[in-house]
């Protein structure tokens, strides 16, 4: 293979716009054919598969099984005991369904095989009720559980599962895992349409199978080991793309110029004096690191991580003022307008005291921005069409909310120095790999005065006790937050649900208190007004969506109740908890979940971890241990959440391999003329 061809093969990876969006392909391929081009897929099944996000043959072939079923013993119902996974067959006698607490449905069927009967249970699959007709033959795989025989998978009719080792795909309403398995199998011959994106030399050096063989092994392995070899190859591709994107960003940055801001001067001395406290050693260390970066002409690209309340904002403002003392501008970008406003309120007074002009950028105020020393706004407002006079330092808050695209946009051209702040600490391995191009400053300890929040976890059957205790604290003059269940579909739905919950609490448990409702659909002035009233103590309880996750700062609010806490991620819960514990009084966080027995193992572990630790760094490591997927919070939108085959927990070694392959490729591509050809020949 010539150098040029290798370059071309890599170009598909070394092409940031194609990453992390793995779907949009420049050239039509047989793999992009719709699923009804497969035998046995009609209009209805096509529509149902689309609900799983499966629309093309490629989607289907890249739909990873979430586990494999090994052979299980087939037993008669009379023999059923213990809690080993087994297979039983029998006839449906009757079927019922009901709702459990916490809105889960359970479908129960009495099944007899002549030796005995069992009650088989399906959770959260209400459609199963219609499929199970009395008299029907079923074959069930599962084990004894709390509600009877807990069904893991099932076949209807006189089927005999021929394969002892079979993939199990994530199922959805109306599509049994079995159907997905059948359709994937019919698509499997199309693996030969895959172009292999890895140069042969690299693939051989890494001992990886061809992509088409890897996909075949993933879907139809002879053994778990074979499936793992296939998965590993696909995981390697994903991690390599991640690393190539990082390496090319880093090399682009190395070629970008930023203004050197020299050494800190008089303004910085005045800033330190204006602060009502001395900086902690961690803050001092972070500031030293930032000053070193700012003295260079290569743009700073630093992550400032520290737990909620550790004092990052003070450090961020320092960096912004370094731009101002050089006659340039600083911008502070927040993920939402609410947060931008809160930042603005925090820093505006200090800026005023120092004679520095500070503007909150709203949709309407774009003109004023040209002149201000420090501009605060959402990243969208600052990046889209606002002409800053001379931006030298950009602080990006809650870095994990920003996708790679945005960070890239910031980094392109004449770069400002960038400081990314996050309260979601990133375990060291990840910092070095996923964020390989970021330098990291860590504020490991908060200013000493904070009292650790006492966290308890209760099942929802005990929620009234929590409100009773809350009422007592409210009567003592404290304030509280109640966070509503996570609603992901839309901000509007979340807002509606929060309003309904606020009303319900106002009429019920909290009838003696003043309840307000904070959500992302409030107009900015209404939101400001609400926050001001809460801060002034005119509202006792703020019922809120996760918009309060970051930034809200009311020292007298000492209780945080999180409803359906099991639906939140660990880092998010830790963030929410950070809203309390900000004053001298003891604070409490109450995590309310479904009945504890009904939780998944990882749900239980998450909530236990929060009860046990207040330390964001400990929790971040724990989070990595608990999770199996790449959906680690904090890297959620960095592209790592796009990982379908790789697991950041399991594949650390593979990540290192991908990292060095990506570095090699990037160094190599820099020493060659760029070949500007079709980036993806597949
Ligand atoms: P973060 O942004 O990391 O959540 P903040 O910068 O908002 O933390 O700081 C949390 C609180 O601690 C603020 O009220 C801030 O004024 C205060 N604070 C920051 N640094 C110090 C310090 N060195 N000593 C005492 N209080 C501090
Ligand atoms: Mg803060």
PDB file of N, CA, C and O in Angstrom, residues 467-514:
ATOM      1  N   UNK A 467     -41.521  14.461  53.582  1.00  0.00           N
ATOM      2  CA  UNK A 467     -42.197  15.755  53.584  1.00  0.00           C
ATOM      3  C   UNK A 467     -42.509  16.236  54.997  1.00  0.00           C
ATOM      4  O   UNK A 467     -42.525  17.432  55.268  1.00  0.00           O
ATOM      5  N   UNK A 468     -42.764  15.301  55.903  1.00  0.00           N
ATOM      6  CA  UNK A 468     -42.987  15.692  57.288  1.00  0.00           C
ATOM      7  C   UNK A 468     -41.735  16.348  57.868  1.00  0.00           C
ATOM      8  O   UNK A 468     -41.787  17.393  58.509  1.00  0.00           O
ATOM      9  N   UNK A 469     -40.568  15.698  57.590  1.00  0.00           N
ATOM     10  CA  UNK A 469     -39.320  16.276  58.096  1.00  0.00           C
ATOM     11  C   UNK A 469     -39.014  17.604  57.415  1.00  0.00           C
ATOM     12  O   UNK A 469     -38.522  18.547  58.025  1.00  0.00           O
ATOM     13  N   UNK A 470     -39.338  17.663  56.126  1.00  0.00           N
ATOM     14  CA  UNK A 470     -39.125  18.898  55.385  1.00  0.00           C
ATOM     15  C   UNK A 470     -39.938  20.038  56.017  1.00  0.00           C
ATOM     16  O   UNK A 470     -39.420  21.134  56.241  1.00  0.00           O
ATOM     17  N   UNK A 471     -41.229  19.734  56.343  1.00  0.00           N
ATOM     18  CA  UNK A 471     -42.094  20.768  56.917  1.00  0.00           C
ATOM     19  C   UNK A 471     -41.478  21.327  58.191  1.00  0.00           C
ATOM     20  O   UNK A 471     -41.510  22.534  58.447  1.00  0.00           O
ATOM     21  N   UNK A 472     -40.863  20.434  58.985  1.00  0.00           N
ATOM     22  CA  UNK A 472     -40.259  20.880  60.234  1.00  0.00           C
ATOM     23  C   UNK A 472     -39.126  21.879  59.950  1.00  0.00           C
ATOM     24  O   UNK A 472     -39.044  22.938  60.566  1.00  0.00           O
ATOM     25  N   UNK A 473     -38.297  21.555  58.988  1.00  0.00           N
ATOM     26  CA  UNK A 473     -37.184  22.445  58.665  1.00  0.00           C
ATOM     27  C   UNK A 473     -37.671  23.760  58.051  1.00  0.00           C
ATOM     28  O   UNK A 473     -37.119  24.829  58.314  1.00  0.00           O
ATOM     29  N   UNK A 474     -38.719  23.670  57.248  1.00  0.00           N
ATOM     30  CA  UNK A 474     -39.266  24.897  56.659  1.00  0.00           C
ATOM     31  C   UNK A 474     -39.801  25.815  57.752  1.00  0.00           C
ATOM     32  O   UNK A 474     -39.630  27.040  57.692  1.00  0.00           O
ATOM     33  N   UNK A 475     -40.424  25.202  58.765  1.00  0.00           N
ATOM     34  CA  UNK A 475     -40.930  26.024  59.876  1.00  0.00           C
ATOM     35  C   UNK A 475     -39.803  26.702  60.634  1.00  0.00           C
ATOM     36  O   UNK A 475     -39.976  27.773  61.190  1.00  0.00           O
ATOM     37  N   UNK A 476     -38.632  26.050  60.635  1.00  0.00           N
ATOM     38  CA  UNK A 476     -37.475  26.679  61.283  1.00  0.00           C
ATOM     39  C   UNK A 476     -36.867  27.776  60.418  1.00  0.00           C
ATOM     40  O   UNK A 476     -35.843  28.359  60.774  1.00  0.00           O
ATOM     41  N   UNK A 477     -37.449  27.992  59.239  1.00  0.00           N
ATOM     42  CA  UNK A 477     -36.967  29.083  58.399  1.00  0.00           C
ATOM     43  C   UNK A 477     -36.087  28.666  57.234  1.00  0.00           C
ATOM     44  O   UNK A 477     -35.609  29.510  56.477  1.00  0.00           O
ATOM     45  N   UNK A 478     -35.851  27.352  57.112  1.00  0.00           N
ATOM     46  CA  UNK A 478     -35.020  26.906  55.992  1.00  0.00           C
ATOM     47  C   UNK A 478     -35.848  26.905  54.705  1.00  0.00           C
ATOM     48  O   UNK A 478     -37.070  27.006  54.720  1.00  0.00           O
ATOM     49  N   UNK A 479     -35.151  26.745  53.581  1.00  0.00           N
ATOM     50  CA  UNK A 479     -35.812  26.629  52.283  1.00  0.00           C
ATOM     51  C   UNK A 479     -35.379  25.329  51.607  1.00  0.00           C
ATOM     52  O   UNK A 479     -34.426  24.682  52.063  1.00  0.00           O
ATOM     53  N   UNK A 480     -36.092  24.975  50.532  1.00  0.00           N
ATOM     54  CA  UNK A 480     -35.814  23.666  49.933  1.00  0.00           C
ATOM     55  C   UNK A 480     -36.066  23.649  48.435  1.00  0.00           C
ATOM     56  O   UNK A 480     -36.767  24.510  47.893  1.00  0.00           O
ATOM     57  N   UNK A 481     -35.455  22.644  47.807  1.00  0.00           N
ATOM     58  CA  UNK A 481     -35.731  22.358  46.399  1.00  0.00           C
ATOM     59  C   UNK A 481     -36.388  20.987  46.306  1.00  0.00           C
ATOM     60  O   UNK A 481     -36.017  20.072  47.035  1.00  0.00           O
ATOM     61  N   UNK A 482     -37.347  20.873  45.398  1.00  0.00           N
ATOM     62  CA  UNK A 482     -37.865  19.551  45.052  1.00  0.00           C
ATOM     63  C   UNK A 482     -37.646  19.375  43.558  1.00  0.00           C
ATOM     64  O   UNK A 482     -38.143  20.165  42.751  1.00  0.00           O
ATOM     65  N   UNK A 483     -36.857  18.382  43.204  1.00  0.00           N
ATOM     66  CA  UNK A 483     -36.569  18.170  41.784  1.00  0.00           C
ATOM     67  C   UNK A 483     -37.528  17.128  41.221  1.00  0.00           C
ATOM     68  O   UNK A 483     -37.696  16.048  41.777  1.00  0.00           O
ATOM     69  N   UNK A 484     -38.166  17.491  40.124  1.00  0.00           N
ATOM     70  CA  UNK A 484     -39.167  16.623  39.512  1.00  0.00           C
ATOM     71  C   UNK A 484     -38.508  15.499  38.717  1.00  0.00           C
ATOM     72  O   UNK A 484     -37.379  15.633  38.280  1.00  0.00           O
ATOM     73  N   UNK A 485     -39.286  14.440  38.496  1.00  0.00           N
ATOM     74  CA  UNK A 485     -38.741  13.328  37.721  1.00  0.00           C
ATOM     75  C   UNK A 485     -38.232  13.789  36.365  1.00  0.00           C
ATOM     76  O   UNK A 485     -38.767  14.712  35.763  1.00  0.00           O
ATOM     77  N   UNK A 486     -37.228  13.105  35.920  1.00  0.00           N
ATOM     78  CA  UNK A 486     -36.593  13.408  34.649  1.00  0.00           C
ATOM     79  C   UNK A 486     -37.567  13.138  33.507  1.00  0.00           C
ATOM     80  O   UNK A 486     -38.112  12.053  33.386  1.00  0.00           O
ATOM     81  N   UNK A 487     -37.788  14.153  32.690  1.00  0.00           N
ATOM     82  CA  UNK A 487     -38.613  13.943  31.496  1.00  0.00           C
ATOM     83  C   UNK A 487     -37.780  14.359  30.310  1.00  0.00           C
ATOM     84  O   UNK A 487     -37.380  15.512  30.197  1.00  0.00           O
ATOM     85  N   UNK A 488     -37.500  13.399  29.453  1.00  0.00           N
ATOM     86  CA  UNK A 488     -36.477  13.687  28.453  1.00  0.00           C
ATOM     87  C   UNK A 488     -37.015  14.211  27.133  1.00  0.00           C
ATOM     88  O   UNK A 488     -36.299  14.872  26.408  1.00  0.00           O
ATOM     89  N   UNK A 489     -38.282  13.915  26.841  1.00  0.00           N
ATOM     90  CA  UNK A 489     -38.767  14.228  25.483  1.00  0.00           C
ATOM     91  C   UNK A 489     -38.571  15.695  25.124  1.00  0.00           C
ATOM     92  O   UNK A 489     -38.086  16.018  24.059  1.00  0.00           O
ATOM     93  N   UNK A 490     -38.999  16.594  26.010  1.00  0.00           N
ATOM     94  CA  UNK A 490     -38.844  18.001  25.654  1.00  0.00           C
ATOM     95  C   UNK A 490     -38.899  18.856  26.900  1.00  0.00           C
ATOM     96  O   UNK A 490     -39.445  18.478  27.928  1.00  0.00           O
ATOM     97  N   UNK A 491     -38.318  20.017  26.745  1.00  0.00           N
ATOM     98  CA  UNK A 491     -38.315  20.986  27.832  1.00  0.00           C
ATOM     99  C   UNK A 491     -39.751  21.397  28.177  1.00  0.00           C
ATOM    100  O   UNK A 491     -40.091  21.635  29.327  1.00  0.00           O
ATOM    101  N   UNK A 492     -40.608  21.457  27.152  1.00  0.00           N
ATOM    102  CA  UNK A 492     -42.007  21.841  27.376  1.00  0.00           C
ATOM    103  C   UNK A 492     -42.718  20.816  28.246  1.00  0.00           C
ATOM    104  O   UNK A 492     -43.420  21.162  29.199  1.00  0.00           O
ATOM    105  N   UNK A 493     -42.517  19.541  27.929  1.00  0.00           N
ATOM    106  CA  UNK A 493     -43.130  18.501  28.750  1.00  0.00           C
ATOM    107  C   UNK A 493     -42.602  18.546  30.177  1.00  0.00           C
ATOM    108  O   UNK A 493     -43.351  18.394  31.136  1.00  0.00           O
ATOM    109  N   UNK A 494     -41.306  18.742  30.301  1.00  0.00           N
ATOM    110  CA  UNK A 494     -40.697  18.804  31.625  1.00  0.00           C
ATOM    111  C   UNK A 494     -41.290  19.977  32.406  1.00  0.00           C
ATOM    112  O   UNK A 494     -41.603  19.854  33.594  1.00  0.00           O
ATOM    113  N   UNK A 495     -41.459  21.093  31.728  1.00  0.00           N
ATOM    114  CA  UNK A 495     -42.006  22.285  32.377  1.00  0.00           C
ATOM    115  C   UNK A 495     -43.434  22.020  32.844  1.00  0.00           C
ATOM    116  O   UNK A 495     -43.809  22.342  33.966  1.00  0.00           O
ATOM    117  N   UNK A 496     -44.220  21.410  31.969  1.00  0.00           N
ATOM    118  CA  UNK A 496     -45.605  21.104  32.315  1.00  0.00           C
ATOM    119  C   UNK A 496     -45.669  20.176  33.533  1.00  0.00           C
ATOM    120  O   UNK A 496     -46.444  20.388  34.456  1.00  0.00           O
ATOM    121  N   UNK A 497     -44.833  19.159  33.523  1.00  0.00           N
ATOM    122  CA  UNK A 497     -44.829  18.202  34.628  1.00  0.00           C
ATOM    123  C   UNK A 497     -44.432  18.891  35.923  1.00  0.00           C
ATOM    124  O   UNK A 497     -44.999  18.628  36.987  1.00  0.00           O
ATOM    125  N   UNK A 498     -43.448  19.785  35.847  1.00  0.00           N
ATOM    126  CA  UNK A 498     -43.005  20.491  37.052  1.00  0.00           C
ATOM    127  C   UNK A 498     -44.123  21.369  37.592  1.00  0.00           C
ATOM    128  O   UNK A 498     -44.370  21.422  38.800  1.00  0.00           O
ATOM    129  N   UNK A 499     -44.826  22.053  36.684  1.00  0.00           N
ATOM    130  CA  UNK A 499     -45.921  22.910  37.134  1.00  0.00           C
ATOM    131  C   UNK A 499     -47.024  22.091  37.810  1.00  0.00           C
ATOM    132  O   UNK A 499     -47.557  22.482  38.842  1.00  0.00           O
ATOM    133  N   UNK A 500     -47.335  20.947  37.215  1.00  0.00           N
ATOM    134  CA  UNK A 500     -48.366  20.094  37.806  1.00  0.00           C
ATOM    135  C   UNK A 500     -47.935  19.612  39.187  1.00  0.00           C
ATOM    136  O   UNK A 500     -48.722  19.596  40.139  1.00  0.00           O
ATOM    137  N   UNK A 501     -46.658  19.251  39.313  1.00  0.00           N
ATOM    138  CA  UNK A 501     -46.150  18.757  40.578  1.00  0.00           C
ATOM    139  C   UNK A 501     -46.138  19.880  41.627  1.00  0.00           C
ATOM    140  O   UNK A 501     -46.474  19.651  42.788  1.00  0.00           O
ATOM    141  N   UNK A 502     -45.755  21.073  41.209  1.00  0.00           N
ATOM    142  CA  UNK A 502     -45.743  22.208  42.143  1.00  0.00           C
ATOM    143  C   UNK A 502     -47.154  22.457  42.673  1.00  0.00           C
ATOM    144  O   UNK A 502     -47.366  22.663  43.870  1.00  0.00           O
ATOM    145  N   UNK A 503     -48.135  22.396  41.765  1.00  0.00           N
ATOM    146  CA  UNK A 503     -49.523  22.612  42.155  1.00  0.00           C
ATOM    147  C   UNK A 503     -49.989  21.537  43.135  1.00  0.00           C
ATOM    148  O   UNK A 503     -50.638  21.810  44.133  1.00  0.00           O
ATOM    149  N   UNK A 504     -49.629  20.297  42.813  1.00  0.00           N
ATOM    150  CA  UNK A 504     -50.036  19.168  43.648  1.00  0.00           C
ATOM    151  C   UNK A 504     -49.454  19.315  45.056  1.00  0.00           C
ATOM    152  O   UNK A 504     -50.152  19.156  46.055  1.00  0.00           O
ATOM    153  N   UNK A 505     -48.169  19.668  45.128  1.00  0.00           N
ATOM    154  CA  UNK A 505     -47.523  19.816  46.437  1.00  0.00           C
ATOM    155  C   UNK A 505     -48.116  21.005  47.197  1.00  0.00           C
ATOM    156  O   UNK A 505     -48.316  20.944  48.406  1.00  0.00           O
ATOM    157  N   UNK A 506     -48.407  22.084  46.464  1.00  0.00           N
ATOM    158  CA  UNK A 506     -48.966  23.265  47.111  1.00  0.00           C
ATOM    159  C   UNK A 506     -50.322  22.947  47.750  1.00  0.00           C
ATOM    160  O   UNK A 506     -50.653  23.436  48.813  1.00  0.00           O
ATOM    161  N   UNK A 507     -51.084  22.082  47.085  1.00  0.00           N
ATOM    162  CA  UNK A 507     -52.387  21.723  47.632  1.00  0.00           C
ATOM    163  C   UNK A 507     -52.269  20.622  48.686  1.00  0.00           C
ATOM    164  O   UNK A 507     -53.107  20.492  49.551  1.00  0.00           O
ATOM    165  N   UNK A 508     -51.206  19.819  48.598  1.00  0.00           N
ATOM    166  CA  UNK A 508     -51.071  18.664  49.478  1.00  0.00           C
ATOM    167  C   UNK A 508     -50.012  18.866  50.539  1.00  0.00           C
ATOM    168  O   UNK A 508     -50.139  19.720  51.422  1.00  0.00           O
ATOM    169  N   UNK A 509     -48.931  18.135  50.405  1.00  0.00           N
ATOM    170  CA  UNK A 509     -47.895  18.085  51.433  1.00  0.00           C
ATOM    171  C   UNK A 509     -47.384  19.461  51.867  1.00  0.00           C
ATOM    172  O   UNK A 509     -46.993  19.651  53.012  1.00  0.00           O
ATOM    173  N   UNK A 510     -47.356  20.425  50.939  1.00  0.00           N
ATOM    174  CA  UNK A 510     -46.741  21.710  51.267  1.00  0.00           C
ATOM    175  C   UNK A 510     -47.774  22.828  51.360  1.00  0.00           C
ATOM    176  O   UNK A 510     -47.468  23.991  51.103  1.00  0.00           O
ATOM    177  N   UNK A 511     -49.014  22.464  51.768  1.00  0.00           N
ATOM    178  CA  UNK A 511     -50.080  23.476  51.735  1.00  0.00           C
ATOM    179  C   UNK A 511     -49.805  24.654  52.666  1.00  0.00           C
ATOM    180  O   UNK A 511     -50.289  25.750  52.448  1.00  0.00           O
ATOM    181  N   UNK A 512     -48.993  24.449  53.720  1.00  0.00           N
ATOM    182  CA  UNK A 512     -48.713  25.550  54.641  1.00  0.00           C
ATOM    183  C   UNK A 512     -47.566  26.453  54.184  1.00  0.00           C
ATOM    184  O   UNK A 512     -47.181  27.370  54.898  1.00  0.00           O
ATOM    185  N   UNK A 513     -47.010  26.160  53.029  1.00  0.00           N
ATOM    186  CA  UNK A 513     -45.812  26.904  52.616  1.00  0.00           C
ATOM    187  C   UNK A 513     -45.998  27.527  51.237  1.00  0.00           C
ATOM    188  O   UNK A 513     -46.947  27.213  50.525  1.00  0.00           O
ATOM    189  N   UNK A 514     -45.048  28.408  50.902  1.00  0.00           N
ATOM    190  CA  UNK A 514     -45.130  29.074  49.596  1.00  0.00           C
ATOM    191  C   UNK A 514     -44.273  28.316  48.595  1.00  0.00           C
ATOM    192  O   UNK A 514     -43.060  28.182  48.771  1.00  0.00           O
TER     193      UNK A 514
END
